[in-house]
DNA sequence: AAGTCTTATATGGCATAGCGATATATTATT
DNA sequence: AATAATATATCGCTATGCCATATAAGACTT
């Protein structure tokens, strides 16, 4: 696998939090970019917001890596949308990233004295 | 349209996780850079490691902002060390960053479905 | 019909954070 | 004498995220 699993702040982890969000959101059903951006804002109650200039390039990267797969959908009465679904490899990556995230949060909490948080 | 009170991943948060670590570690007692780096590695059980090429510049930034204050300490039998202590302003920032961190983690967990993990 | 809002995707250019690599200097260990 | 560990420092690179801007189409307002 081209992506190492244990690096500083896991290297992947900084990106990881952003990737984790997207991979999670397309886990159960395919979603398009704008939908993903809106969901992140809604579900975080406005605490997190994804700028489109980060979001779309990230989607392209994830697709290029084969973790998600997009397809154009055109319907009458709406603008064309690109729906992304999670691939088999994406599922594995998502599972690994969830573990990484958990470990990361625990480590930070342990060090900063927030372990009960 | 309500103005967004928080940037994407809060802008402060990406830096935040790194800054939070350092500010937390110098909260109770002054510490020098190498010590901070070692503590992060130890207490995270190796999960987190801070490269010196990130750590030292970050210390300089934090000092420049007035959140920590460093002073050189020279003792016989050891190399010179620069000990950093948390300033009054640093304390406020630390408190705010702890809140931010908690909010961030909750938001990610909510979105990624890790709340009952 | 015109104007604006919301949806939806796209990208150039900039700022900055983190890191590999490398450097220096002192003390401890082999 | 050689190597390791401690301790600080910085160059140059890459990646990430953002602002600003662009395009395009439907929905709503006047």
Tab-separated table of C-alpha atoms (C1' of nucleotides) in Angstrom:
chain	number	residue	atom	x	y	z
A	1	UNK	CA	0.000	0.000	0.000
A	2	UNK	CA	1.371	3.361	-1.003
A	3	UNK	CA	0.210	5.080	2.166
A	4	UNK	CA	2.142	4.452	5.354
A	5	UNK	CA	0.160	4.016	8.488
A	6	UNK	CA	2.180	5.474	11.286
A	7	UNK	CA	3.826	8.787	10.787
A	8	UNK	CA	3.947	12.025	12.665
A	9	UNK	CA	0.434	13.223	13.563
A	10	UNK	CA	0.185	10.438	11.077
A	11	UNK	CA	0.725	12.704	8.145
A	12	UNK	CA	-2.478	11.236	6.789
A	13	UNK	CA	-4.261	12.383	9.897
A	14	UNK	CA	-4.166	16.047	9.205
A	15	UNK	CA	-5.582	15.367	5.826
A	16	UNK	CA	-7.254	12.469	7.564
A	17	UNK	CA	-9.824	14.507	9.382
A	18	UNK	CA	-10.982	15.980	6.095
A	19	UNK	CA	-10.807	12.687	4.258
A	20	UNK	CA	-12.511	10.888	7.100
A	21	UNK	CA	-15.446	13.255	6.857
A	22	UNK	CA	-15.934	12.689	3.162
A	23	UNK	CA	-15.408	8.950	3.213
A	24	UNK	CA	-17.886	8.637	6.074
A	25	UNK	CA	-20.503	10.672	4.294
A	26	UNK	CA	-20.442	8.570	1.133
A	27	UNK	CA	-20.349	5.332	3.074
A	28	UNK	CA	-24.058	4.580	3.122
A	29	UNK	CA	-25.093	6.301	-0.072
A	30	UNK	CA	-23.529	8.112	-3.002
A	31	UNK	CA	-23.426	11.865	-2.581
A	32	UNK	CA	-22.362	14.814	-4.679
A	33	UNK	CA	-19.877	17.461	-3.616
A	34	UNK	CA	-22.255	20.219	-2.778
A	35	UNK	CA	-24.330	17.829	-0.702
A	36	UNK	CA	-21.243	16.725	1.229
A	37	UNK	CA	-20.274	20.302	1.943
A	38	UNK	CA	-23.758	21.141	3.152
A	39	UNK	CA	-23.985	18.045	5.324
A	40	UNK	CA	-20.696	18.792	7.049
A	41	UNK	CA	-21.901	22.257	7.905
A	42	UNK	CA	-25.332	21.091	9.044
A	43	UNK	CA	-24.288	18.101	11.095
A	44	UNK	CA	-21.503	19.978	12.810
A	45	UNK	CA	-24.034	22.711	13.599
A	46	UNK	CA	-21.850	25.178	11.783
A	47	UNK	CA	-18.686	24.278	13.677
A	48	UNK	CA	-17.084	22.857	10.563
A	49	UNK	CA	-17.283	24.325	7.137
A	50	UNK	CA	-15.666	23.073	4.013
A	51	UNK	CA	-14.618	25.604	1.454
A	52	UNK	CA	-15.375	24.426	-2.057
A	53	UNK	CA	-11.842	25.270	-3.100
A	54	UNK	CA	-10.710	22.565	-0.682
A	55	UNK	CA	-13.609	20.214	-1.082
A	56	UNK	CA	-13.632	19.625	-4.825
A	57	UNK	CA	-9.889	19.127	-5.216
A	58	UNK	CA	-10.038	16.712	-2.299
A	59	UNK	CA	-12.788	14.745	-4.028
A	60	UNK	CA	-10.626	14.532	-7.138
A	61	UNK	CA	-7.695	13.288	-5.092
A	62	UNK	CA	-9.773	10.656	-3.354
A	63	UNK	CA	-11.147	9.486	-6.670
A	64	UNK	CA	-7.688	9.394	-8.213
A	65	UNK	CA	-6.567	7.153	-5.369
A	66	UNK	CA	-9.485	4.870	-6.014
A	67	UNK	CA	-11.152	5.377	-2.645
A	68	UNK	CA	-14.281	6.888	-4.123
A	69	UNK	CA	-15.813	6.600	-7.542
A	70	UNK	CA	-17.780	9.381	-9.156
A	71	UNK	CA	-20.349	9.446	-11.902
A	72	UNK	CA	-22.278	12.268	-13.512
A	73	UNK	CA	-26.005	12.324	-13.040
A	74	UNK	CA	-28.201	14.620	-15.104
A	75	UNK	CA	-31.807	15.111	-14.263
A	76	UNK	CA	-34.396	17.436	-15.705
A	77	UNK	CA	-34.935	20.398	-13.458
A	78	UNK	CA	-31.509	20.360	-11.861
A	79	UNK	CA	-27.916	21.088	-12.616
A	80	UNK	CA	-25.667	18.145	-13.349
A	81	UNK	CA	-24.183	16.531	-10.283
A	82	UNK	CA	-21.276	14.201	-9.747
A	83	UNK	CA	-22.201	11.480	-7.281
A	84	UNK	CA	-19.406	9.740	-5.441
A	85	UNK	CA	-19.686	6.296	-3.947
A	86	UNK	CA	-17.250	4.520	-1.643
A	87	UNK	CA	-15.177	1.845	-3.365
A	88	UNK	CA	-14.067	-1.447	-1.820
A	89	UNK	CA	-10.631	-0.012	-1.211
A	90	UNK	CA	-12.227	3.120	0.158
A	91	UNK	CA	-14.035	1.033	2.743
A	92	UNK	CA	-10.738	-0.356	4.015
A	93	UNK	CA	-9.204	3.084	4.131
A	94	UNK	CA	-12.210	4.429	5.983
A	95	UNK	CA	-11.939	1.701	8.613
A	96	UNK	CA	-8.225	2.412	9.033
A	97	UNK	CA	-8.817	6.137	9.258
A	98	UNK	CA	-11.481	5.686	11.909
A	99	UNK	CA	-8.982	3.751	13.995
A	100	UNK	CA	-6.343	6.383	13.364
A	101	UNK	CA	-8.708	9.146	14.341
A	102	UNK	CA	-9.668	7.407	17.573
A	103	UNK	CA	-6.049	6.826	18.452
A	104	UNK	CA	-5.178	10.404	17.571
A	105	UNK	CA	-7.932	11.858	19.755
A	106	UNK	CA	-6.996	9.617	22.659
A	107	UNK	CA	-3.367	10.617	22.366
A	108	UNK	CA	-4.150	14.313	22.276
A	109	UNK	CA	-6.551	13.988	25.175
A	110	UNK	CA	-4.022	12.063	27.201
A	111	UNK	CA	-1.319	14.640	26.631
A	112	UNK	CA	-3.453	17.713	27.079
A	113	UNK	CA	-5.302	16.383	30.069
A	114	UNK	CA	-8.699	16.076	28.478
A	115	UNK	CA	-9.043	12.320	28.753
A	116	UNK	CA	-12.654	12.438	29.900
A	117	UNK	CA	-13.715	14.806	27.124
B	1	UNK	CA	-27.123	34.659	6.202
B	2	UNK	CA	-25.346	34.336	9.497
B	3	UNK	CA	-21.670	35.056	9.241
B	4	UNK	CA	-19.669	31.967	9.897
B	5	UNK	CA	-18.004	32.196	13.234
B	6	UNK	CA	-15.647	29.396	12.484
B	7	UNK	CA	-13.507	28.822	9.477
B	8	UNK	CA	-13.090	25.500	7.898
B	9	UNK	CA	-11.842	22.975	10.450
B	10	UNK	CA	-11.537	26.253	12.308
B	11	UNK	CA	-8.239	27.230	10.808
B	12	UNK	CA	-6.965	27.451	14.369
B	13	UNK	CA	-7.691	23.808	14.771
B	14	UNK	CA	-5.182	22.396	12.372
B	15	UNK	CA	-2.544	24.494	13.980
B	16	UNK	CA	-4.582	24.012	17.098
B	17	UNK	CA	-3.816	20.382	17.678
B	18	UNK	CA	-0.105	21.113	17.549
B	19	UNK	CA	-0.365	24.296	19.550
B	20	UNK	CA	-2.694	22.698	22.055
B	21	UNK	CA	-0.116	20.018	22.747
B	22	UNK	CA	2.658	22.483	23.429
B	23	UNK	CA	0.607	24.915	25.450
B	24	UNK	CA	-0.699	22.049	27.570
B	25	UNK	CA	2.761	20.703	28.237
B	26	UNK	CA	4.147	23.985	29.481
B	27	UNK	CA	1.066	24.716	31.537
B	28	UNK	CA	2.240	23.320	34.856
B	29	UNK	CA	5.968	23.824	34.487
B	30	UNK	CA	8.427	25.384	32.073
B	31	UNK	CA	9.844	22.938	29.562
B	32	UNK	CA	12.415	23.043	26.807
B	33	UNK	CA	11.820	22.021	23.211
B	34	UNK	CA	13.482	18.671	23.245
B	35	UNK	CA	11.629	17.745	26.397
B	36	UNK	CA	8.323	18.699	24.813
B	37	UNK	CA	9.065	16.602	21.766
B	38	UNK	CA	9.992	13.616	23.898
B	39	UNK	CA	6.944	13.965	26.137
B	40	UNK	CA	4.589	14.029	23.181
B	41	UNK	CA	6.103	10.818	21.892
B	42	UNK	CA	6.114	9.120	25.272
B	43	UNK	CA	2.678	10.095	26.450
B	44	UNK	CA	1.095	9.228	23.133
B	45	UNK	CA	2.871	5.892	23.295
B	46	UNK	CA	4.540	6.642	19.997
B	47	UNK	CA	1.317	7.510	18.199
B	48	UNK	CA	2.346	11.136	17.853
B	49	UNK	CA	5.764	12.387	17.019
B	50	UNK	CA	6.805	15.941	16.451
B	51	UNK	CA	9.511	16.597	13.963
B	52	UNK	CA	11.985	19.157	15.226
B	53	UNK	CA	11.690	21.066	11.996
B	54	UNK	CA	8.069	21.678	12.970
B	55	UNK	CA	8.504	21.895	16.699
B	56	UNK	CA	11.129	24.596	17.038
B	57	UNK	CA	9.618	26.990	14.510
B	58	UNK	CA	6.274	26.486	16.249
B	59	UNK	CA	7.832	27.403	19.586
B	60	UNK	CA	9.214	30.571	18.018
B	61	UNK	CA	5.808	31.435	16.635
B	62	UNK	CA	4.114	30.886	19.962
B	63	UNK	CA	6.686	33.005	21.715
B	64	UNK	CA	6.372	35.744	19.127
B	65	UNK	CA	2.643	35.802	19.764
B	66	UNK	CA	3.267	36.139	23.461
B	67	UNK	CA	1.629	32.872	24.447
B	68	UNK	CA	4.800	31.388	25.839
B	69	UNK	CA	7.961	32.989	27.137
B	70	UNK	CA	11.367	31.379	26.781
B	71	UNK	CA	14.602	31.829	28.656
B	72	UNK	CA	18.000	30.212	28.253
B	73	UNK	CA	19.221	28.037	31.057
B	74	UNK	CA	22.826	26.903	31.221
B	75	UNK	CA	23.904	24.278	33.664
B	76	UNK	CA	27.186	22.486	34.114
B	77	UNK	CA	27.025	19.014	32.671
B	78	UNK	CA	24.364	19.771	30.091
B	79	UNK	CA	23.848	21.573	26.853
B	80	UNK	CA	22.076	24.920	27.007
B	81	UNK	CA	18.325	24.693	26.985
B	82	UNK	CA	15.600	27.158	26.300
B	83	UNK	CA	12.774	26.755	28.802
B	84	UNK	CA	9.348	28.005	27.849
B	85	UNK	CA	6.640	28.949	30.306
B	86	UNK	CA	2.999	29.723	29.652
B	87	UNK	CA	2.152	33.424	29.795
B	88	UNK	CA	-1.084	34.912	31.110
B	89	UNK	CA	-2.301	35.376	27.564
B	90	UNK	CA	-1.190	31.844	26.763
B	91	UNK	CA	-3.432	30.548	29.526
B	92	UNK	CA	-6.455	32.190	27.943
B	93	UNK	CA	-5.539	30.841	24.539
B	94	UNK	CA	-5.066	27.374	25.975
B	95	UNK	CA	-8.501	27.432	27.562
B	96	UNK	CA	-10.054	28.561	24.296
B	97	UNK	CA	-8.184	25.932	22.314
B	98	UNK	CA	-9.322	23.195	24.671
B	99	UNK	CA	-12.909	24.224	24.028
B	100	UNK	CA	-12.272	24.354	20.307
B	101	UNK	CA	-10.677	20.954	20.343
B	102	UNK	CA	-13.614	19.428	22.241
B	103	UNK	CA	-16.086	20.986	19.835
B	104	UNK	CA	-14.052	19.823	16.877
B	105	UNK	CA	-13.853	16.231	18.071
B	106	UNK	CA	-17.566	16.146	18.819
B	107	UNK	CA	-18.364	17.510	15.385
B	108	UNK	CA	-16.170	14.993	13.609
B	109	UNK	CA	-17.558	12.152	15.674
B	110	UNK	CA	-21.098	13.240	14.994
B	111	UNK	CA	-20.545	13.385	11.253
B	112	UNK	CA	-18.509	10.246	10.932
B	113	UNK	CA	-20.736	8.203	13.159
B	114	UNK	CA	-18.242	7.515	15.880
B	115	UNK	CA	-20.219	8.878	18.787
B	116	UNK	CA	-20.884	5.481	20.298
B	117	UNK	CA	-17.486	4.125	19.415
C	1	DA	C1'	-38.465	40.354	-18.016
C	2	DA	C1'	-35.011	41.401	-15.024
C	3	DG	C1'	-32.700	40.641	-10.999
C	4	DT	C1'	-31.304	37.883	-7.233
C	5	DC	C1'	-30.776	33.667	-4.642
C	6	DT	C1'	-29.589	28.951	-4.284
C	7	DT	C1'	-27.694	25.054	-6.223
C	8	DA	C1'	-23.492	22.933	-8.326
C	9	DT	C1'	-18.952	22.378	-10.142
C	10	DA	C1'	-14.257	24.335	-11.283
C	11	DT	C1'	-9.617	26.555	-10.752
C	12	DG	C1'	-5.531	30.080	-10.348
C	13	DG	C1'	-2.706	31.927	-7.038
C	14	DC	C1'	-1.360	32.656	-2.457
C	15	DA	C1'	-0.011	31.583	2.468
C	16	DT	C1'	1.578	28.387	5.629
C	17	DA	C1'	2.343	24.114	8.143
C	18	DG	C1'	4.908	19.935	8.467
C	19	DC	C1'	8.779	17.251	7.174
C	20	DG	C1'	13.203	15.098	5.324
C	21	DA	C1'	17.654	16.254	5.396
C	22	DT	C1'	21.298	18.339	7.269
C	23	DA	C1'	24.009	21.045	10.546
C	24	DT	C1'	26.166	22.318	14.971
C	25	DA	C1'	27.478	21.544	19.839
C	26	DT	C1'	27.841	19.188	24.275
C	27	DT	C1'	27.711	15.208	27.262
C	28	DA	C1'	27.363	10.079	27.990
C	29	DT	C1'	28.359	5.509	26.740
C	30	DT	C1'	30.842	1.773	24.498
D	1	DA	C1'	38.085	6.828	19.242
D	2	DA	C1'	33.579	6.063	17.968
D	3	DT	C1'	28.982	6.256	18.583
D	4	DA	C1'	24.796	7.562	20.728
D	5	DA	C1'	21.862	10.708	23.063
D	6	DT	C1'	20.783	15.355	24.138
D	7	DA	C1'	19.541	19.970	22.331
D	8	DT	C1'	18.813	23.617	19.155
D	9	DA	C1'	18.575	25.397	14.275
D	10	DT	C1'	17.289	25.974	9.305
D	11	DC	C1'	16.885	25.117	4.008
D	12	DG	C1'	13.997	23.594	0.592
D	13	DC	C1'	10.203	20.911	-0.758
D	14	DT	C1'	5.384	19.350	-0.807
D	15	DA	C1'	0.766	19.422	0.380
D	16	DT	C1'	-3.212	21.625	2.112
D	17	DG	C1'	-6.590	25.021	2.625
D	18	DC	C1'	-8.439	29.342	1.387
D	19	DC	C1'	-9.850	33.688	-1.145
D	20	DA	C1'	-11.441	35.138	-5.102
D	21	DT	C1'	-13.449	34.353	-9.174
D	22	DA	C1'	-15.797	31.862	-12.913
D	23	DT	C1'	-19.449	29.252	-15.138
D	24	DA	C1'	-24.123	27.394	-15.426
D	25	DA	C1'	-28.926	26.325	-14.467
D	26	DG	C1'	-33.160	26.396	-11.929
D	27	DA	C1'	-36.174	28.941	-8.319
D	28	DC	C1'	-38.024	32.891	-6.393
D	29	DT	C1'	-39.039	37.979	-6.234
D	30	DT	C1'	-40.330	42.296	-8.052
